[in-house]
CSV table of N, CA and C in Angstrom, one decimal:
chain,number,residue,atom,x,y,z
A,1,MET,N,-1.2,269.6,29.8
A,1,MET,CA,-0.3,269.7,28.5
A,1,MET,C,0.5,268.4,28.3
A,2,LEU,N,1.0,267.9,29.4
A,2,LEU,CA,1.8,266.7,29.2
A,2,LEU,C,1.0,265.5,28.6
A,3,GLY,N,-0.2,265.3,29.1
A,3,GLY,CA,-1.2,264.3,28.7
A,3,GLY,C,-1.5,264.7,27.2
A,4,LEU,N,-1.8,265.6,26.9
A,4,LEU,CA,-2.1,265.9,25.2
A,4,LEU,C,-0.8,265.6,24.4
A,5,ARG,N,0.3,266.0,25.0
A,5,ARG,CA,1.5,265.7,24.1
A,5,ARG,C,2.0,264.1,24.0
A,6,ALA,N,1.7,263.5,25.0
A,6,ALA,CA,1.8,262.0,25.1
A,6,ALA,C,0.9,261.2,24.3
A,7,ALA,N,-0.2,261.9,24.1
A,7,ALA,CA,-1.3,261.1,23.5
A,7,ALA,C,-1.5,261.6,22.2
A,8,VAL,N,-0.8,262.5,21.5
A,8,VAL,CA,-1.0,263.0,20.2
A,8,VAL,C,-0.2,261.8,19.3
A,9,PHE,N,-0.8,261.3,18.3
A,9,PHE,CA,0.0,260.7,17.2
A,9,PHE,C,-0.4,261.5,15.9
A,10,LEU,N,0.5,261.9,15.5
A,10,LEU,CA,0.1,262.9,14.3
A,10,LEU,C,0.1,262.1,12.7
A,11,ALA,N,-1.0,262.3,12.3
A,11,ALA,CA,-1.0,261.7,10.9
A,11,ALA,C,-0.8,262.8,9.6
A,12,ALA,N,-0.1,262.3,8.9
A,12,ALA,CA,0.2,263.2,7.7
A,12,ALA,C,-0.8,262.9,6.7
A,13,ILE,N,-1.2,264.0,6.0
A,13,ILE,CA,-2.0,264.1,4.8
A,13,ILE,C,-1.3,263.9,3.6
A,14,ALA,N,-1.7,263.2,2.5
A,14,ALA,CA,-0.9,263.0,1.4
A,14,ALA,C,-0.8,264.2,0.6
A,15,VAL,N,0.4,264.5,0.1
A,15,VAL,CA,0.7,265.7,-0.6
A,15,VAL,C,1.6,265.1,-1.8
A,16,PRO,N,1.8,266.0,-2.7
A,16,PRO,CA,2.7,265.6,-3.9
A,16,PRO,C,4.2,265.5,-3.5
A,17,ALA,N,5.0,264.5,-4.0
A,17,ALA,CA,6.5,264.4,-3.7
A,17,ALA,C,7.2,265.6,-3.8
A,18,GLY,N,7.9,265.9,-2.8
A,18,GLY,CA,8.8,267.0,-2.7
A,18,GLY,C,8.2,268.1,-1.9
A,19,VAL,N,7.0,267.9,-1.5
A,19,VAL,CA,6.1,268.9,-0.6
A,19,VAL,C,6.2,268.3,0.8
A,20,ALA,N,6.5,269.3,1.8
A,20,ALA,CA,6.4,268.9,3.1
A,20,ALA,C,5.2,268.3,3.5
A,21,HIS,N,5.2,267.2,4.6
A,21,HIS,CA,3.9,266.8,4.9
A,21,HIS,C,3.6,267.6,6.2
A,22,ALA,N,2.1,267.8,6.4
A,22,ALA,CA,1.8,268.4,7.5
A,22,ALA,C,0.5,267.7,8.2
A,23,GLN,N,0.3,267.7,9.4
A,23,GLN,CA,-0.7,267.1,10.0
A,23,GLN,C,-2.1,267.7,9.5
A,24,ALA,N,-3.1,266.9,9.6
A,24,ALA,CA,-4.3,267.3,8.7
A,24,ALA,C,-5.1,268.7,9.4
A,25,GLY,N,-4.7,268.7,10.8
A,25,GLY,CA,-5.2,269.8,11.7
A,25,GLY,C,-4.7,269.5,13.1
A,26,PRO,N,-4.9,270.5,14.0
A,26,PRO,CA,-4.3,270.5,15.3
A,26,PRO,C,-5.3,269.4,16.1
A,27,ASP,N,-4.3,268.6,16.9
A,27,ASP,CA,-5.2,267.6,17.7
A,27,ASP,C,-5.5,268.7,18.9
A,28,THR,N,-6.8,268.5,19.4
A,28,THR,CA,-7.4,269.2,20.5
A,28,THR,C,-7.8,268.4,21.6
A,29,ARG,N,-7.5,268.9,22.9
A,29,ARG,CA,-8.2,268.2,23.9
A,29,ARG,C,-8.2,269.4,25.2
A,30,PHE,N,-9.1,268.9,26.2
A,30,PHE,CA,-9.1,269.9,27.3
A,30,PHE,C,-8.0,269.7,28.1
A,31,GLU,N,-7.5,270.5,29.0
A,31,GLU,CA,-6.4,270.4,29.8
A,31,GLU,C,-6.2,269.1,30.5
A,32,ASP,N,-7.4,268.6,30.9
A,32,ASP,CA,-7.5,267.3,31.6
A,32,ASP,C,-7.4,266.2,30.8
A,33,GLY,N,-7.1,266.3,29.4
A,33,GLY,CA,-7.0,265.4,28.5
A,33,GLY,C,-8.4,264.8,28.0
A,34,ALA,N,-9.5,265.2,28.5
A,34,ALA,CA,-10.7,265.0,27.7
A,34,ALA,C,-10.8,265.3,26.2
A,35,ARG,N,-11.6,264.7,25.4
A,35,ARG,CA,-11.7,265.2,24.1
A,35,ARG,C,-12.6,266.1,24.0
A,36,VAL,N,-12.4,267.0,23.1
A,36,VAL,CA,-13.2,268.4,22.7
A,36,VAL,C,-14.2,267.9,21.6
A,37,VAL,N,-15.5,268.1,21.6
A,37,VAL,CA,-16.4,267.9,20.5
A,37,VAL,C,-16.6,269.3,19.8
A,38,TRP,N,-16.2,269.4,18.5
A,38,TRP,CA,-16.5,270.6,18.0
A,38,TRP,C,-17.7,270.5,17.1
A,39,THR,N,-18.5,271.5,17.0
A,39,THR,CA,-19.6,271.5,15.9
A,39,THR,C,-19.0,272.2,14.7
A,40,ALA,N,-18.0,272.7,14.7
A,40,ALA,CA,-17.2,273.5,13.6
A,40,ALA,C,-15.6,273.4,13.8
A,41,ALA,N,-15.1,272.9,12.8
A,41,ALA,CA,-13.6,273.1,12.9
A,41,ALA,C,-13.0,273.1,11.5
A,42,PRO,N,-11.7,273.6,11.5
A,42,PRO,CA,-11.1,273.8,10.2
A,42,PRO,C,-11.1,272.5,9.4
A,43,ASN,N,-11.1,272.6,8.0
A,43,ASN,CA,-11.0,271.6,7.0
A,43,ASN,C,-9.5,271.6,6.6
A,44,HIS,N,-9.3,270.6,5.6
A,44,HIS,CA,-7.8,270.4,5.1
A,44,HIS,C,-7.4,271.8,4.4
A,45,ALA,N,-8.3,272.4,3.8
A,45,ALA,CA,-7.9,273.6,2.9
A,45,ALA,C,-7.7,274.9,3.9
A,46,ASP,N,-8.3,274.7,5.0
A,46,ASP,CA,-8.1,275.8,6.0
A,46,ASP,C,-6.8,275.6,6.5
A,47,VAL,N,-6.5,274.3,6.9
A,47,VAL,CA,-5.2,274.1,7.6
A,47,VAL,C,-3.9,274.5,6.6
A,48,TRP,N,-4.2,274.3,5.2
A,48,TRP,CA,-3.1,274.7,4.3
A,48,TRP,C,-3.0,276.2,4.3
A,49,ARG,N,-4.2,276.9,4.0
A,49,ARG,CA,-4.2,278.2,3.8
A,49,ARG,C,-3.5,278.8,5.2
A,50,ALA,N,-3.8,278.3,6.4
A,50,ALA,CA,-3.1,278.9,7.6
A,50,ALA,C,-1.6,278.7,7.5
A,51,MET,N,-1.2,277.5,7.0
A,51,MET,CA,0.2,277.3,7.0
A,51,MET,C,0.8,278.4,5.9
A,52,GLY,N,0.3,278.7,4.9
A,52,GLY,CA,0.8,279.7,3.9
A,52,GLY,C,0.8,281.0,4.6
A,53,GLU,N,-0.6,281.5,5.4
A,53,GLU,CA,-0.7,282.6,6.0
A,53,GLU,C,0.6,282.8,7.0
A,54,ALA,N,0.9,281.8,7.7
A,54,ALA,CA,2.0,281.8,8.7
A,54,ALA,C,3.5,281.9,8.1
A,55,ASP,N,3.3,281.8,6.9
A,55,ASP,CA,4.8,281.6,6.2
A,55,ASP,C,5.7,280.5,6.6
A,56,LEU,N,4.9,279.3,6.8
A,56,LEU,CA,5.7,278.2,6.9
A,56,LEU,C,6.8,277.8,5.8
A,57,SER,N,8.1,277.3,6.2
A,57,SER,CA,8.8,277.2,5.2
A,57,SER,C,9.5,275.7,5.3
A,58,ARG,N,10.4,275.4,4.6
A,58,ARG,CA,11.2,274.1,4.7
A,58,ARG,C,11.9,274.1,6.2
A,59,SER,N,12.3,275.3,6.6
A,59,SER,CA,12.8,275.3,7.9
A,59,SER,C,12.0,274.9,9.0
A,60,ASP,N,10.8,275.1,8.9
A,60,ASP,CA,9.7,274.7,9.8
A,60,ASP,C,9.2,273.2,10.0
A,61,VAL,N,9.9,272.5,8.9
A,61,VAL,CA,9.7,270.9,8.8
A,61,VAL,C,10.3,270.4,10.0
A,62,GLY,N,9.4,269.5,10.7
A,62,GLY,CA,9.9,268.7,11.9
A,62,GLY,C,9.6,269.7,13.1
A,63,GLN,N,9.0,270.8,13.0
A,63,GLN,CA,8.7,271.6,14.2
A,63,GLN,C,7.2,271.3,14.6
A,64,TRP,N,7.0,271.8,15.8
A,64,TRP,CA,5.6,271.5,16.3
A,64,TRP,C,5.3,272.7,17.4
A,65,ALA,N,4.1,272.8,17.7
A,65,ALA,CA,3.5,273.8,18.7
A,65,ALA,C,2.3,273.4,19.3
A,66,VAL,N,2.3,274.1,20.3
A,66,VAL,CA,0.8,273.8,21.4
A,66,VAL,C,0.4,275.1,21.6
A,67,VAL,N,-0.9,275.5,21.3
A,67,VAL,CA,-1.5,276.8,21.6
A,67,VAL,C,-2.9,276.3,22.6
A,68,THR,N,-2.8,277.3,23.6
A,68,THR,CA,-4.1,277.1,24.6
A,68,THR,C,-5.0,278.3,24.4
A,69,CYS,N,-6.2,278.0,24.6
A,69,CYS,CA,-7.2,278.8,24.4
A,69,CYS,C,-8.5,278.6,25.5
A,70,VAL,N,-9.3,279.4,25.6
A,70,VAL,CA,-10.5,279.4,26.6
A,70,VAL,C,-11.6,279.2,25.6
A,71,ILE,N,-12.7,278.4,25.9
A,71,ILE,CA,-14.0,278.4,25.3
A,71,ILE,C,-15.0,279.5,25.8
A,72,ALA,N,-15.4,280.4,25.2
A,72,ALA,CA,-16.1,281.5,25.4
A,72,ALA,C,-17.6,281.1,25.5
A,73,GLU,N,-18.5,282.0,25.8
A,73,GLU,CA,-19.8,281.8,25.9
A,73,GLU,C,-20.5,281.4,24.6
A,74,ASN,N,-20.1,282.1,23.5
A,74,ASN,CA,-20.6,281.6,22.5
A,74,ASN,C,-19.9,280.4,21.8
A,75,ARG,N,-19.0,279.8,22.6
A,75,ARG,CA,-18.5,278.5,22.2
A,75,ARG,C,-17.6,278.6,21.1
A,76,ARG,N,-16.8,279.6,21.0
A,76,ARG,CA,-15.9,280.0,20.2
A,76,ARG,C,-14.4,280.0,21.1
A,77,LEU,N,-13.2,280.1,20.4
A,77,LEU,CA,-12.1,280.0,21.1
A,77,LEU,C,-11.8,281.4,21.4
A,78,THR,N,-11.2,281.8,22.5
A,78,THR,CA,-10.7,283.0,22.8
A,78,THR,C,-9.5,283.1,23.7
A,79,ASP,N,-8.9,284.2,24.0
A,79,ASP,CA,-7.7,284.3,24.8
A,79,ASP,C,-6.5,283.2,24.4
A,80,CYS,N,-6.3,283.2,23.1
A,80,CYS,CA,-5.5,282.1,22.5
A,80,CYS,C,-4.1,282.6,22.6
A,81,ALA,N,-3.2,281.6,22.9
A,81,ALA,CA,-1.7,282.1,23.0
A,81,ALA,C,-1.0,280.9,22.8
A,82,ILE,N,0.3,281.1,22.2
A,82,ILE,CA,1.2,279.8,22.1
A,82,ILE,C,1.7,279.6,23.3
A,83,LEU,N,1.6,278.2,23.7
A,83,LEU,CA,1.9,277.7,24.8
A,83,LEU,C,3.4,277.2,24.9
A,84,GLU,N,3.6,276.6,23.9
A,84,GLU,CA,5.0,275.9,23.8
A,84,GLU,C,5.2,275.6,22.3
A,85,GLN,N,6.4,275.8,22.0
A,85,GLN,CA,7.1,275.4,20.4
A,85,GLN,C,8.3,274.7,20.5
A,86,SER,N,8.7,274.0,19.5
A,86,SER,CA,9.7,273.2,19.4
A,86,SER,C,11.0,273.9,19.4
A,87,THR,N,10.9,275.2,18.7
A,87,THR,CA,11.9,276.2,18.7
A,87,THR,C,11.3,277.6,18.7
A,88,PRO,N,12.0,278.8,19.2
A,88,PRO,CA,11.1,280.0,19.3
A,88,PRO,C,11.0,280.5,18.0
A,89,ASP,N,11.8,280.3,17.0
A,89,ASP,CA,11.6,280.9,15.6
A,89,ASP,C,10.6,280.0,14.8
A,90,THR,N,10.0,279.0,15.3
A,90,THR,CA,9.1,278.4,14.2
A,90,THR,C,7.8,279.1,14.1
A,91,GLN,N,7.0,278.9,12.8
A,91,GLN,CA,5.8,279.5,12.8
A,91,GLN,C,4.7,278.6,12.9
A,92,VAL,N,4.9,277.4,13.3
A,92,VAL,CA,3.7,276.5,13.4
A,92,VAL,C,2.6,276.9,14.4
A,93,GLY,N,3.2,277.6,15.6
A,93,GLY,CA,2.3,278.2,16.5
A,93,GLY,C,1.3,279.1,15.9
A,94,GLN,N,2.0,280.2,15.1
A,94,GLN,CA,1.2,281.2,14.3
A,94,GLN,C,0.1,280.6,13.4
A,95,ALA,N,0.5,279.3,12.8
A,95,ALA,CA,-0.5,278.8,11.9
A,95,ALA,C,-1.6,278.2,12.6
A,96,ILE,N,-1.3,277.7,13.8
A,96,ILE,CA,-2.5,277.3,14.7
A,96,ILE,C,-3.3,278.6,15.0
A,97,LEU,N,-2.6,279.5,15.6
A,97,LEU,CA,-3.5,280.7,15.8
A,97,LEU,C,-4.4,281.2,14.7
A,98,GLU,N,-4.0,281.1,13.5
A,98,GLU,CA,-4.6,281.4,12.3
A,98,GLU,C,-6.0,280.6,12.1
A,99,LEU,N,-5.9,279.4,12.7
A,99,LEU,CA,-7.1,278.4,12.8
A,99,LEU,C,-8.0,278.6,13.8
A,100,THR,N,-7.9,279.4,14.9
A,100,THR,CA,-8.6,279.2,16.0
A,100,THR,C,-10.1,279.9,15.9
A,101,ASP,N,-10.1,280.7,14.8
A,101,ASP,CA,-11.6,281.4,14.7
A,101,ASP,C,-12.4,280.4,13.9
A,102,ARG,N,-11.9,279.3,13.3
A,102,ARG,CA,-12.8,278.3,12.8
A,102,ARG,C,-13.4,277.3,13.6
A,103,TYR,N,-13.0,277.1,14.9
A,103,TYR,CA,-13.5,276.2,15.9
A,103,TYR,C,-14.7,276.7,16.5
A,104,ARG,N,-15.8,275.6,16.8
A,104,ARG,CA,-16.9,276.1,17.7
A,104,ARG,C,-17.1,274.8,18.5
A,105,ALA,N,-17.2,274.9,19.6
A,105,ALA,CA,-17.3,273.6,20.6
A,105,ALA,C,-18.6,273.3,20.9
A,106,ARG,N,-19.2,272.2,20.9
A,106,ARG,CA,-20.4,271.7,21.5
A,106,ARG,C,-20.4,272.2,22.9
A,107,SER,N,-21.7,272.6,23.3
A,107,SER,CA,-21.8,273.2,24.5
A,107,SER,C,-21.6,272.4,26.0
A,108,THR,N,-21.6,271.1,25.7
A,108,THR,CA,-21.1,270.3,26.8
A,108,THR,C,-20.2,269.2,26.2
A,109,ASP,N,-19.4,268.7,27.3
A,109,ASP,CA,-18.6,267.5,26.9
A,109,ASP,C,-19.1,266.3,27.0
A,110,ALA,N,-18.5,265.2,26.9
A,110,ALA,CA,-19.0,263.8,26.6
A,110,ALA,C,-19.7,263.4,28.1
A,111,SER,N,-19.3,264.0,29.2
A,111,SER,CA,-20.0,263.8,30.4
A,111,SER,C,-21.0,264.4,30.9
A,112,GLY,N,-21.3,265.6,29.8
A,112,GLY,CA,-22.5,266.3,30.0
A,112,GLY,C,-22.1,267.7,31.0
A,113,ARG,N,-21.0,268.0,31.2
A,113,ARG,CA,-20.4,269.3,31.8
A,113,ARG,C,-20.3,270.4,30.8
A,114,SER,N,-20.7,271.6,31.2
A,114,SER,CA,-20.4,272.8,30.2
A,114,SER,C,-19.0,273.0,29.9
A,115,VAL,N,-18.7,273.3,28.7
A,115,VAL,CA,-17.5,273.6,28.2
A,115,VAL,C,-17.0,275.1,28.4
A,116,ILE,N,-18.1,275.9,28.6
A,116,ILE,CA,-17.7,277.4,28.6
A,116,ILE,C,-16.6,277.6,29.7
A,117,GLY,N,-15.7,278.4,29.4
A,117,GLY,CA,-14.7,278.8,30.4
A,117,GLY,C,-13.7,277.7,30.5
A,118,ARG,N,-13.7,276.7,29.9
A,118,ARG,CA,-12.6,275.7,29.9
A,118,ARG,C,-11.4,275.9,29.0
A,119,ARG,N,-10.5,275.7,29.4
A,119,ARG,CA,-9.0,275.7,28.8
A,119,ARG,C,-9.0,274.6,27.8
A,120,VAL,N,-8.7,274.8,26.5
A,120,VAL,CA,-8.3,273.5,25.5
A,120,VAL,C,-7.0,274.0,25.1
A,121,GLU,N,-6.3,272.8,24.4
A,121,GLU,CA,-4.9,272.9,23.9
A,121,GLU,C,-5.1,272.2,22.6
A,122,LEU,N,-4.5,272.9,21.7
A,122,LEU,CA,-4.4,272.6,20.3
A,122,LEU,C,-2.8,272.3,19.9
A,123,ALA,N,-2.5,271.1,19.5
A,123,ALA,CA,-1.2,271.0,19.0
A,123,ALA,C,-1.2,270.4,17.6
A,124,MET,N,-0.1,270.7,17.0
A,124,MET,CA,0.1,270.4,15.6
A,124,MET,C,1.7,270.4,15.3
A,125,ALA,N,1.9,269.5,14.3
A,125,ALA,CA,3.3,269.4,14.0
A,125,ALA,C,3.5,269.6,12.3
A,126,TYR,N,4.5,270.1,12.0
A,126,TYR,CA,4.7,270.3,10.4
A,126,TYR,C,5.7,269.4,10.1
A,127,GLY,N,5.4,268.4,9.2
A,127,GLY,CA,6.5,267.6,8.6
A,127,GLY,C,6.3,266.2,9.2
A,128,GLY,N,5.3,265.6,9.6
A,128,GLY,CA,5.2,264.5,10.1
A,128,GLY,C,5.8,263.9,11.4
A,129,THR,N,6.1,264.9,12.2
A,129,THR,CA,6.9,264.5,13.4
A,129,THR,C,6.0,264.3,14.7
A,130,ARG,N,6.4,263.8,15.8
A,130,ARG,CA,5.7,263.7,17.1
A,130,ARG,C,5.8,264.7,17.9
A,131,ILE,N,5.0,265.2,18.7
A,131,ILE,CA,5.2,266.2,19.7
A,131,ILE,C,5.7,265.4,21.1
A,132,PRO,N,6.8,265.9,21.4
A,132,PRO,CA,7.5,265.0,22.6
A,132,PRO,C,6.5,265.2,23.8
């Protein structure tokens, strides 16, 4: 987890003036810091929809969360839970949870190891902040 947060550099997507900026989508890594290769992942519209469904508001600007999941045999994410959030009342973690059904991992990682049963972390910030 520490490696993921240390490696995350959050890019904001362009939105109209007066609207909060959000990361284009969660940054994802295996717990050991290796990059996850996805065959399916949420697009920008999915991210914005998830933020709306999680009821993110201006009070969530500057907030972040990390969610952890396990890759199931069908290569989808399962057993997802909010691992850490900047504050207990932020809805950023809920927004990430709304996106987890959009992911499907490649069956092996870059080194050829199976991804089945491996834990992944998804980190996202709302408002162009960095995860400490």
